[in-house]
CSV table of C-alpha atoms in Angstrom, one decimal:
chain,number,residue,atom,x,y,z
Z,1,MET,CA,-25.5,36.6,71.8
Z,2,MET,CA,-22.5,36.4,69.3
Z,3,ASN,CA,-21.2,33.1,70.7
Z,4,PHE,CA,-24.8,31.7,70.9
Z,5,LEU,CA,-25.3,32.3,67.2
Z,6,ILE,CA,-21.9,30.8,66.3
Z,7,ARG,CA,-22.7,27.6,68.3
Z,8,LYS,CA,-26.2,27.5,66.9
Z,9,PHE,CA,-25.5,27.8,63.2
Z,10,ILE,CA,-21.9,26.6,62.6
Z,11,LYS,CA,-21.2,22.9,63.0
Z,12,ASN,CA,-17.8,22.0,64.5
Z,13,TYR,CA,-17.3,25.8,65.1
Z,14,GLU,CA,-14.1,25.1,67.2
Z,15,ASN,CA,-12.2,23.5,64.3
Z,16,VAL,CA,-11.4,26.8,62.5
Z,17,ASP,CA,-8.4,25.2,60.7
Z,18,ARG,CA,-10.7,23.0,58.6
Z,19,ALA,CA,-11.6,24.5,55.3
Z,20,SER,CA,-15.3,23.5,55.5
Z,21,VAL,CA,-15.7,25.1,58.9
Z,22,ARG,CA,-13.9,28.3,57.8
Z,23,THR,CA,-16.3,28.5,54.8
Z,24,ASP,CA,-19.3,28.0,57.1
Z,25,TYR,CA,-18.1,31.0,59.2
Z,26,GLY,CA,-17.7,33.1,56.1
Z,27,LYS,CA,-21.2,32.2,54.7
Z,28,PHE,CA,-22.8,32.8,58.1
Z,29,SER,CA,-21.3,36.2,58.5
Z,30,SER,CA,-22.3,37.2,55.0
Z,31,ILE,CA,-25.9,36.1,55.6
Z,32,VAL,CA,-26.1,38.1,58.9
Z,33,GLY,CA,-24.7,41.1,56.9
Z,34,ILE,CA,-27.4,40.7,54.2
Z,35,ILE,CA,-30.2,40.5,56.7
Z,36,CYS,CA,-29.1,43.4,59.0
Z,37,ASN,CA,-28.1,45.8,56.2
Z,38,GLY,CA,-31.3,44.9,54.2
Z,39,LEU,CA,-33.4,45.9,57.2
Z,40,LEU,CA,-31.4,49.1,57.7
Z,41,PHE,CA,-31.8,50.1,54.0
Z,42,ILE,CA,-35.6,49.6,54.1
Z,43,SER,CA,-36.1,51.6,57.3
Z,44,LYS,CA,-33.8,54.4,56.2
Z,45,ILE,CA,-35.0,54.8,52.7
Z,46,LEU,CA,-38.6,55.1,54.1
Z,47,VAL,CA,-37.6,57.7,56.6
Z,48,GLY,CA,-35.4,59.5,54.1
Z,49,THR,CA,-38.2,59.7,51.6
Z,50,LEU,CA,-40.7,60.9,54.1
Z,51,SER,CA,-38.5,63.6,55.5
Z,52,GLY,CA,-36.8,64.6,52.2
Z,53,SER,CA,-33.4,64.1,53.7
Z,54,VAL,CA,-30.6,63.4,51.2
Z,55,ALA,CA,-28.2,62.6,54.1
Z,56,ILE,CA,-30.5,59.8,55.4
Z,57,THR,CA,-31.1,58.6,51.9
Z,58,ALA,CA,-27.4,58.6,51.3
Z,59,ASP,CA,-26.9,56.5,54.5
Z,60,ALA,CA,-29.6,54.2,53.3
Z,61,PHE,CA,-27.8,53.5,50.1
Z,62,ASN,CA,-24.6,53.0,52.0
Z,63,ASN,CA,-26.4,50.2,53.8
Z,64,LEU,CA,-27.6,48.8,50.5
Z,65,SER,CA,-24.1,48.7,49.3
Z,66,ASP,CA,-23.1,46.8,52.4
Z,67,ALA,CA,-25.9,44.3,51.8
Z,68,SER,CA,-24.7,43.9,48.2
Z,69,SER,CA,-21.1,43.5,49.6
Z,70,SER,CA,-22.4,40.7,51.9
Z,71,ILE,CA,-24.0,38.9,48.9
Z,72,ILE,CA,-20.7,39.2,46.9
Z,73,SER,CA,-18.8,37.9,50.0
Z,74,LEU,CA,-21.2,35.0,50.3
Z,75,LEU,CA,-20.6,34.1,46.7
Z,76,GLY,CA,-16.9,34.6,47.2
Z,77,PHE,CA,-16.7,32.2,50.1
Z,78,LYS,CA,-18.9,29.6,48.2
Z,79,LEU,CA,-16.7,29.7,45.1
Z,80,ALA,CA,-13.5,29.7,47.2
Z,81,SER,CA,-14.5,26.5,48.9
Z,82,LYS,CA,-14.5,24.6,45.6
Z,83,PRO,CA,-11.9,21.9,45.6
Z,84,ALA,CA,-8.9,21.9,43.4
Z,85,ASP,CA,-9.3,20.5,39.9
Z,86,GLU,CA,-7.1,19.9,36.8
Z,87,GLU,CA,-7.3,23.5,35.6
Z,88,HIS,CA,-6.8,25.0,39.1
Z,89,PRO,CA,-4.5,22.6,41.0
Z,90,TYR,CA,-4.0,25.2,43.8
Z,91,GLY,CA,-7.8,25.5,44.5
Z,92,HIS,CA,-10.1,28.4,44.1
Z,93,GLY,CA,-9.2,30.4,47.3
Z,94,ARG,CA,-8.5,33.7,45.5
Z,95,TYR,CA,-12.2,34.0,44.7
Z,96,GLU,CA,-12.5,35.4,48.2
Z,97,TYR,CA,-9.9,38.1,47.3
Z,98,LEU,CA,-11.8,38.8,44.1
Z,99,ALA,CA,-15.1,39.1,46.0
Z,100,GLY,CA,-13.5,41.7,48.3
Z,101,LEU,CA,-12.2,43.6,45.3
Z,102,THR,CA,-15.7,43.6,43.7
Z,103,VAL,CA,-17.1,44.9,47.0
Z,104,ALA,CA,-14.6,47.7,47.1
Z,105,VAL,CA,-15.3,48.8,43.6
Z,106,LEU,CA,-19.1,48.7,44.2
Z,107,ILE,CA,-18.6,51.0,47.3
Z,108,MET,CA,-16.6,53.5,45.2
Z,109,VAL,CA,-19.4,53.6,42.5
Z,110,ILE,CA,-22.1,54.3,45.1
Z,111,GLY,CA,-19.9,56.9,46.7
Z,112,VAL,CA,-19.6,58.8,43.4
Z,113,GLU,CA,-23.3,58.7,42.9
Z,114,LEU,CA,-24.0,60.0,46.4
Z,115,PHE,CA,-21.4,62.7,46.0
Z,116,GLN,CA,-23.2,64.0,42.9
Z,117,GLY,CA,-26.6,63.9,44.6
Z,118,SER,CA,-25.4,65.6,47.7
Z,119,PHE,CA,-23.6,68.3,45.7
Z,120,ASP,CA,-26.7,69.1,43.8
Z,121,LYS,CA,-28.6,69.3,47.2
Z,122,ILE,CA,-26.1,72.0,48.3
Z,123,LEU,CA,-26.6,74.0,45.2
Z,124,ASN,CA,-30.3,73.6,45.3
Z,125,PRO,CA,-31.3,73.1,48.9
Z,126,THR,CA,-34.8,71.9,49.8
Z,127,PRO,CA,-36.5,71.9,53.2
Z,128,VAL,CA,-36.0,68.8,55.4
Z,129,GLU,CA,-38.9,67.7,57.5
Z,130,PHE,CA,-37.8,66.6,61.0
Z,131,ARG,CA,-39.3,63.4,62.4
Z,132,TRP,CA,-38.6,61.7,65.6
Z,133,ILE,CA,-38.9,58.4,63.9
Z,134,SER,CA,-35.7,59.4,62.0
Z,135,VAL,CA,-33.8,59.8,65.3
Z,136,VAL,CA,-35.0,56.4,66.5
Z,137,VAL,CA,-34.0,54.6,63.2
Z,138,LEU,CA,-30.6,56.3,63.2
Z,139,LEU,CA,-29.9,55.4,66.8
Z,140,LEU,CA,-30.9,51.8,66.2
Z,141,SER,CA,-28.7,51.7,63.1
Z,142,ILE,CA,-25.7,53.0,65.2
Z,143,PHE,CA,-26.2,50.2,67.9
Z,144,LEU,CA,-26.7,47.5,65.2
Z,145,LYS,CA,-23.6,48.6,63.3
Z,146,LEU,CA,-21.6,48.5,66.4
Z,147,TRP,CA,-22.6,45.0,67.0
Z,148,MET,CA,-21.9,44.0,63.4
Z,149,ALA,CA,-18.4,45.6,63.6
Z,150,SER,CA,-17.6,43.5,66.7
Z,151,PHE,CA,-19.2,40.4,65.2
Z,152,ASN,CA,-17.3,40.5,61.9
Z,153,LYS,CA,-14.0,41.5,63.6
Z,154,LYS,CA,-14.3,38.5,65.9
Z,155,ILE,CA,-15.1,36.0,63.1
Z,156,GLY,CA,-12.5,37.6,60.8
Z,157,LYS,CA,-9.7,37.2,63.4
Z,158,ARG,CA,-10.9,33.7,64.2
Z,159,ILE,CA,-10.7,32.4,60.6
Z,160,SER,CA,-7.9,34.9,59.5
Z,161,SER,CA,-10.2,36.5,56.8
Z,162,GLN,CA,-9.0,39.9,55.5
Z,163,THR,CA,-12.4,40.2,53.8
Z,164,LEU,CA,-14.4,40.0,57.1
Z,165,ILE,CA,-11.9,42.2,58.9
Z,166,ALA,CA,-12.5,44.8,56.2
Z,167,THR,CA,-16.2,44.3,56.6
Z,168,ALA,CA,-15.8,45.0,60.3
Z,169,ALA,CA,-14.0,48.2,59.6
Z,170,ASP,CA,-16.7,49.2,57.1
Z,171,SER,CA,-19.3,48.7,59.8
Z,172,ARG,CA,-17.3,50.8,62.2
Z,173,ASN,CA,-17.1,53.5,59.5
Z,174,ASP,CA,-20.9,53.3,59.1
Z,175,VAL,CA,-21.3,54.2,62.8
Z,176,ILE,CA,-19.4,57.4,62.2
Z,177,THR,CA,-21.3,58.4,59.1
Z,178,THR,CA,-24.7,57.6,60.7
Z,179,SER,CA,-23.7,59.6,63.8
Z,180,GLY,CA,-23.0,62.5,61.5
Z,181,VAL,CA,-26.4,62.2,59.8
Z,182,LEU,CA,-28.1,62.0,63.2
Z,183,PHE,CA,-26.2,65.1,64.3
Z,184,ALA,CA,-27.2,67.0,61.2
Z,185,SER,CA,-30.9,66.0,61.5
Z,186,VAL,CA,-31.1,67.2,65.2
Z,187,PHE,CA,-28.9,70.3,64.6
Z,188,SER,CA,-31.0,71.4,61.6
Z,189,HIS,CA,-34.2,71.0,63.6
Z,190,LEU,CA,-32.9,73.0,66.6
Z,191,THR,CA,-31.2,75.8,64.6
Z,192,ASN,CA,-33.1,75.9,61.3
Z,193,ILE,CA,-29.7,75.7,59.6
Z,194,ASN,CA,-29.9,73.2,56.7
Z,195,LEU,CA,-26.8,70.9,56.8
Z,196,ASP,CA,-28.4,68.0,55.0
Z,197,GLY,CA,-26.5,68.4,51.7
Z,198,TRP,CA,-23.2,69.0,53.4
Z,199,VAL,CA,-23.6,66.0,55.6
Z,200,GLY,CA,-24.6,63.9,52.6
Z,201,LEU,CA,-21.5,65.1,50.9
Z,202,GLY,CA,-19.4,64.2,53.9
Z,203,VAL,CA,-20.9,60.7,54.0
Z,204,ALA,CA,-20.2,60.3,50.2
Z,205,LEU,CA,-16.6,61.4,50.7
Z,206,PHE,CA,-16.2,59.0,53.6
Z,207,ILE,CA,-17.6,56.2,51.5
Z,208,LEU,CA,-15.1,57.0,48.7
Z,209,TYR,CA,-12.2,57.0,51.2
Z,210,SER,CA,-13.2,53.7,52.7
Z,211,GLY,CA,-13.7,52.2,49.2
Z,212,PHE,CA,-10.2,53.3,48.2
Z,213,GLY,CA,-8.7,51.7,51.3
Z,214,LEU,CA,-10.6,48.5,50.7
Z,215,ILE,CA,-9.4,48.4,47.0
Z,216,ARG,CA,-5.9,48.7,48.2
Z,217,ASP,CA,-6.2,46.0,50.9
Z,218,THR,CA,-7.9,43.5,48.6
Z,219,LEU,CA,-5.4,44.1,45.8
Z,220,ASP,CA,-2.4,43.4,48.0
Z,221,PRO,CA,-2.8,39.6,48.2
Z,222,LEU,CA,-3.7,39.4,44.5
Z,223,VAL,CA,-0.6,41.2,43.3
Z,224,GLY,CA,1.7,39.4,45.8
Z,225,LYS,CA,1.9,41.2,49.1
Z,226,ALA,CA,5.0,40.3,51.3
Z,227,PRO,CA,4.1,37.8,54.1
Z,228,GLU,CA,3.6,39.1,57.5
Z,229,MET,CA,6.8,39.4,59.5
Z,230,ALA,CA,5.3,37.5,62.5
Z,231,PHE,CA,4.3,34.6,60.2
Z,232,VAL,CA,7.8,34.4,58.6
Z,233,GLU,CA,9.4,34.5,62.1
Z,234,GLU,CA,7.1,31.8,63.2
Z,235,ILE,CA,8.2,29.6,60.3
Z,236,GLN,CA,11.9,30.2,60.8
Z,237,ASN,CA,11.7,29.5,64.6
Z,238,LYS,CA,9.8,26.3,64.1
Z,239,ILE,CA,12.2,25.1,61.5
Z,240,LEU,CA,15.2,25.9,63.7
Z,241,SER,CA,13.6,24.0,66.6
Z,242,TYR,CA,14.3,20.6,64.8
Z,243,PRO,CA,17.5,18.7,65.5
Z,244,ARG,CA,20.4,19.0,63.1
Z,245,VAL,CA,19.0,22.2,61.5
Z,246,LEU,CA,21.8,24.9,61.5
Z,247,GLY,CA,20.1,27.7,59.6
Z,248,THR,CA,17.4,28.6,57.0
Z,249,HIS,CA,17.3,31.0,54.1
Z,250,ASP,CA,15.5,31.7,50.7
Z,251,LEU,CA,12.0,31.4,52.1
Z,252,ILE,CA,9.4,32.0,49.5
Z,253,LEU,CA,5.6,32.1,50.2
Z,254,HIS,CA,2.9,31.8,47.7
Z,255,ASP,CA,-0.7,32.7,48.6
Z,256,TYR,CA,-3.5,31.1,46.6
Z,257,GLY,CA,-6.2,32.2,49.1
Z,258,PRO,CA,-6.8,32.0,52.8
Z,259,GLY,CA,-5.8,28.5,54.1
Z,260,ARG,CA,-4.1,27.7,50.7
Z,261,GLN,CA,-0.5,28.7,51.2
Z,262,PHE,CA,2.5,27.1,49.7
Z,263,ALA,CA,6.2,27.7,50.6
Z,264,SER,CA,9.7,26.7,49.7
Z,265,VAL,CA,12.8,27.2,51.9
Z,266,HIS,CA,16.5,26.2,52.1
Z,267,VAL,CA,17.6,24.4,55.3
Z,268,GLU,CA,21.2,24.1,56.2
Z,269,MET,CA,22.4,20.9,57.9
Z,270,ALA,CA,25.8,19.5,58.6
Z,271,ALA,CA,27.4,17.8,55.5
Z,272,GLU,CA,29.2,15.3,57.8
Z,273,GLU,CA,25.9,13.9,59.2
Z,274,ASP,CA,24.2,10.9,57.8
Z,275,VAL,CA,22.2,12.0,54.7
Z,276,ILE,CA,19.4,9.5,55.3
Z,277,GLU,CA,18.9,10.8,58.8
Z,278,SER,CA,19.0,14.4,57.7
Z,279,HIS,CA,16.5,13.7,55.0
Z,280,ASP,CA,14.2,12.1,57.7
Z,281,VAL,CA,14.3,15.3,59.7
Z,282,ILE,CA,13.3,17.3,56.5
Z,283,ASP,CA,10.4,14.9,55.9
Z,284,ASN,CA,9.2,15.4,59.5
Z,285,ILE,CA,9.4,19.2,59.1
Z,286,GLU,CA,7.3,19.2,55.9
Z,287,ARG,CA,4.8,16.8,57.4
Z,288,ASP,CA,4.4,18.8,60.6
Z,289,PHE,CA,3.9,22.1,58.8
Z,290,LEU,CA,1.1,20.6,56.7
Z,291,LYS,CA,-0.6,18.9,59.7
Z,292,GLU,CA,-0.3,21.8,62.2
Z,293,LYS,CA,-0.5,24.9,60.0
Z,294,GLY,CA,-1.9,23.7,56.7
Z,295,LEU,CA,1.2,25.0,55.0
Z,296,HIS,CA,2.5,23.0,52.0
Z,297,LEU,CA,6.3,23.4,52.6
Z,298,ILE,CA,9.0,22.2,50.2
Z,299,ILE,CA,12.5,22.1,51.7
Z,300,HIS,CA,15.8,22.2,49.8
Z,301,PHE,CA,18.7,20.6,51.8
Z,302,ASP,CA,21.9,22.6,51.9
Z,303,PRO,CA,24.8,20.6,53.3
Z,304,ILE,CA,27.3,22.8,55.3
Z,305,ALA,CA,30.9,21.8,56.1
Z,306,THR,CA,31.0,22.2,59.8
Z,307,LYS,CA,34.3,20.4,60.6
Z,308,ASP,CA,36.5,22.3,58.1
Z,309,SER,CA,38.0,25.2,60.1
Z,310,VAL,CA,39.2,27.0,57.0
Z,311,ILE,CA,35.7,27.2,55.5
Z,312,ALA,CA,34.2,28.0,58.9
Z,313,ASN,CA,36.5,30.9,59.4
Z,314,ILE,CA,36.1,32.3,55.9
Z,315,ARG,CA,32.3,32.0,56.3
Z,316,GLN,CA,32.3,33.9,59.6
Z,317,TRP,CA,34.7,36.6,58.2
Z,318,LEU,CA,32.8,37.1,55.0
Z,319,SER,CA,29.4,37.3,56.8
Z,320,GLU,CA,30.7,40.2,58.8
Z,321,GLU,CA,32.6,41.8,55.9
Z,322,VAL,CA,29.6,42.2,53.6
Z,323,LYS,CA,27.8,44.2,56.2
Z,324,ILE,CA,30.2,47.0,55.5
Z,325,ILE,CA,28.3,47.4,52.2
Z,326,ASP,CA,24.8,47.0,53.8
Z,327,PRO,CA,24.0,45.8,57.3
Z,328,LYS,CA,21.2,43.6,56.0
Z,329,LEU,CA,23.4,41.6,53.5
Z,330,THR,CA,23.8,37.9,54.3
Z,331,ILE,CA,25.7,35.0,52.6
Z,332,HIS,CA,25.0,31.3,52.5
Z,333,ASP,CA,26.0,28.1,50.6
Z,334,LEU,CA,29.7,29.0,50.7
Z,335,ARG,CA,32.3,26.7,49.1
Z,336,VAL,CA,36.0,27.0,48.8
Z,337,VAL,CA,37.6,25.4,45.7
Z,338,PRO,CA,41.5,25.6,45.9
Z,339,GLY,CA,43.6,25.7,42.7
Z,340,THR,CA,47.3,25.9,41.8
Z,341,THR,CA,47.2,29.7,41.0
Z,342,HIS,CA,44.1,30.9,42.7
Z,343,THR,CA,41.2,29.8,44.9
Z,344,ASN,CA,37.5,30.1,44.0
Z,345,LEU,CA,35.2,31.4,46.6
Z,346,ILE,CA,31.6,30.3,45.6
Z,347,PHE,CA,28.6,31.5,47.6
Z,348,ASP,CA,25.2,33.2,47.4
Z,349,CYS,CA,24.5,36.6,48.8
Z,350,VAL,CA,21.0,37.7,49.8
Z,351,ALA,CA,20.3,41.3,48.8
Z,352,PRO,CA,17.6,42.9,50.9
Z,353,ARG,CA,14.7,44.8,49.4
Z,354,GLY,CA,15.5,48.4,48.8
Z,355,LEU,CA,19.2,47.9,48.2
Z,356,GLU,CA,20.1,50.6,45.6
Z,357,MET,CA,22.8,48.4,43.8
Z,358,THR,CA,22.5,46.3,40.7
Z,359,ASP,CA,23.6,42.6,41.0
Z,360,GLY,CA,26.8,43.5,39.1
Z,361,GLU,CA,27.6,46.5,41.4
Z,362,LEU,CA,27.1,44.3,44.4
Z,363,LYS,CA,29.3,41.5,43.1
Z,364,ALA,CA,32.1,43.9,42.3
Z,365,ALA,CA,31.9,45.6,45.8
Z,366,ILE,CA,32.1,42.2,47.5
Z,367,GLY,CA,35.0,41.1,45.2
Z,368,ILE,CA,37.0,44.2,46.2
Z,369,LEU,CA,36.5,43.5,49.9
Z,370,VAL,CA,37.6,39.9,49.5
Z,371,LYS,CA,40.7,40.9,47.5
Z,372,LYS,CA,41.9,43.2,50.3
Z,373,THR,CA,42.4,40.2,52.6
Z,374,TYR,CA,42.7,37.3,50.2
Z,375,SER,CA,44.5,38.6,47.1
Z,376,ASP,CA,44.5,35.2,45.3
Z,377,TYR,CA,40.7,34.5,45.9
Z,378,TYR,CA,38.2,35.0,43.0
Z,379,CYS,CA,34.6,35.3,43.9
Z,380,SER,CA,31.8,33.5,42.1
Z,381,ILE,CA,28.7,35.1,43.5
Z,382,THR,CA,25.0,34.3,43.0
Z,383,VAL,CA,22.8,37.3,44.1
Z,384,ASP,CA,19.5,36.3,45.6
Z,385,ARG,CA,16.7,38.9,46.1
Z,386,SER,CA,14.9,38.5,49.3
Z,387,TYR,CA,11.2,37.6,49.2
Z,388,SER,CA,10.9,37.6,53.0
Z,389,PRO,CA,10.8,40.6,55.4
Z,390,LEU,CA,13.2,38.8,57.7
Z,391,PRO,CA,16.9,38.0,57.0
Z,392,PRO,CA,18.1,34.4,56.7
Z,393,VAL,CA,19.0,32.6,59.9
Z,394,GLY,CA,22.2,30.6,60.3
């Protein structure tokens, strides 16, 4: 049924790399969420009112929050699809992240209100009337939410949407909470022990916990989360697959919304090779990344002296030597400038995240290491802080 709906309502559904198709997936998923959660809210609020169950009513408002979330997601996908303009040259893709954050805050607000209502029900318990229609509605809700979790997870992975993946997780959580409400309803009927308020409280706490997790997940890309290691590794391996490329470093990724990523990177190539031909390779790399992955990549060309044995030996020696300070330290862009009284060793050193040394301390430590072997060498070091989870290659 899932594939049938996708084929039926999404034009060119196979071309998920196209922004318009991706937007259609997001809108369709949101509309499905609005319809399903709306029906669940109406049915549960009626059953909860008739039976006087605060747990079922709490679960109903949980579905209402999910419907509201789908409305916000729909608006987010619509706004995110707006083309770039003079004021927003990188597009409007982050609206999708903002929509997810709004949904998470809304979930937290509803969780607080349900917590208050359930706590009051514990202090002032009232009888709950058991109805078999409640059992039927809750069972249907569980099966529908299971389907929605699978539906949103599949679409979320297909279009790489963290918003829809979070929605799938929320639907999975709803299965757990509704199962708890169903258990309380049947248990109370069989034992005459009123668990309604306690289960409502549990549902509220679960909603708050889920809302907190969603806030954290949706804030990550807004504040600049580090790129996924697999994605960085994929970029590095693809660049290294081109002829003449010797290494790569200083990769920086900027996320302006799903499908709107920009990157810059330094690529090392032999200084002795023809510059025009090397530049042609760089043009091909940038063009291929944009065409195949939709990634706007800007490459800085670093010429490396490959036929100077002195420089090659010092580079190899220094690359191993700095690992005494920290195994993750790497160096690049090394130059040797000889003089009458001393030799300048000029290079960049990439400091990994978490290194508990200031730039000055790191420079001093490397300088001491160099002096032990090359007493007449003076180091001129530029410390780079890594923006990538993987070390440079080369």
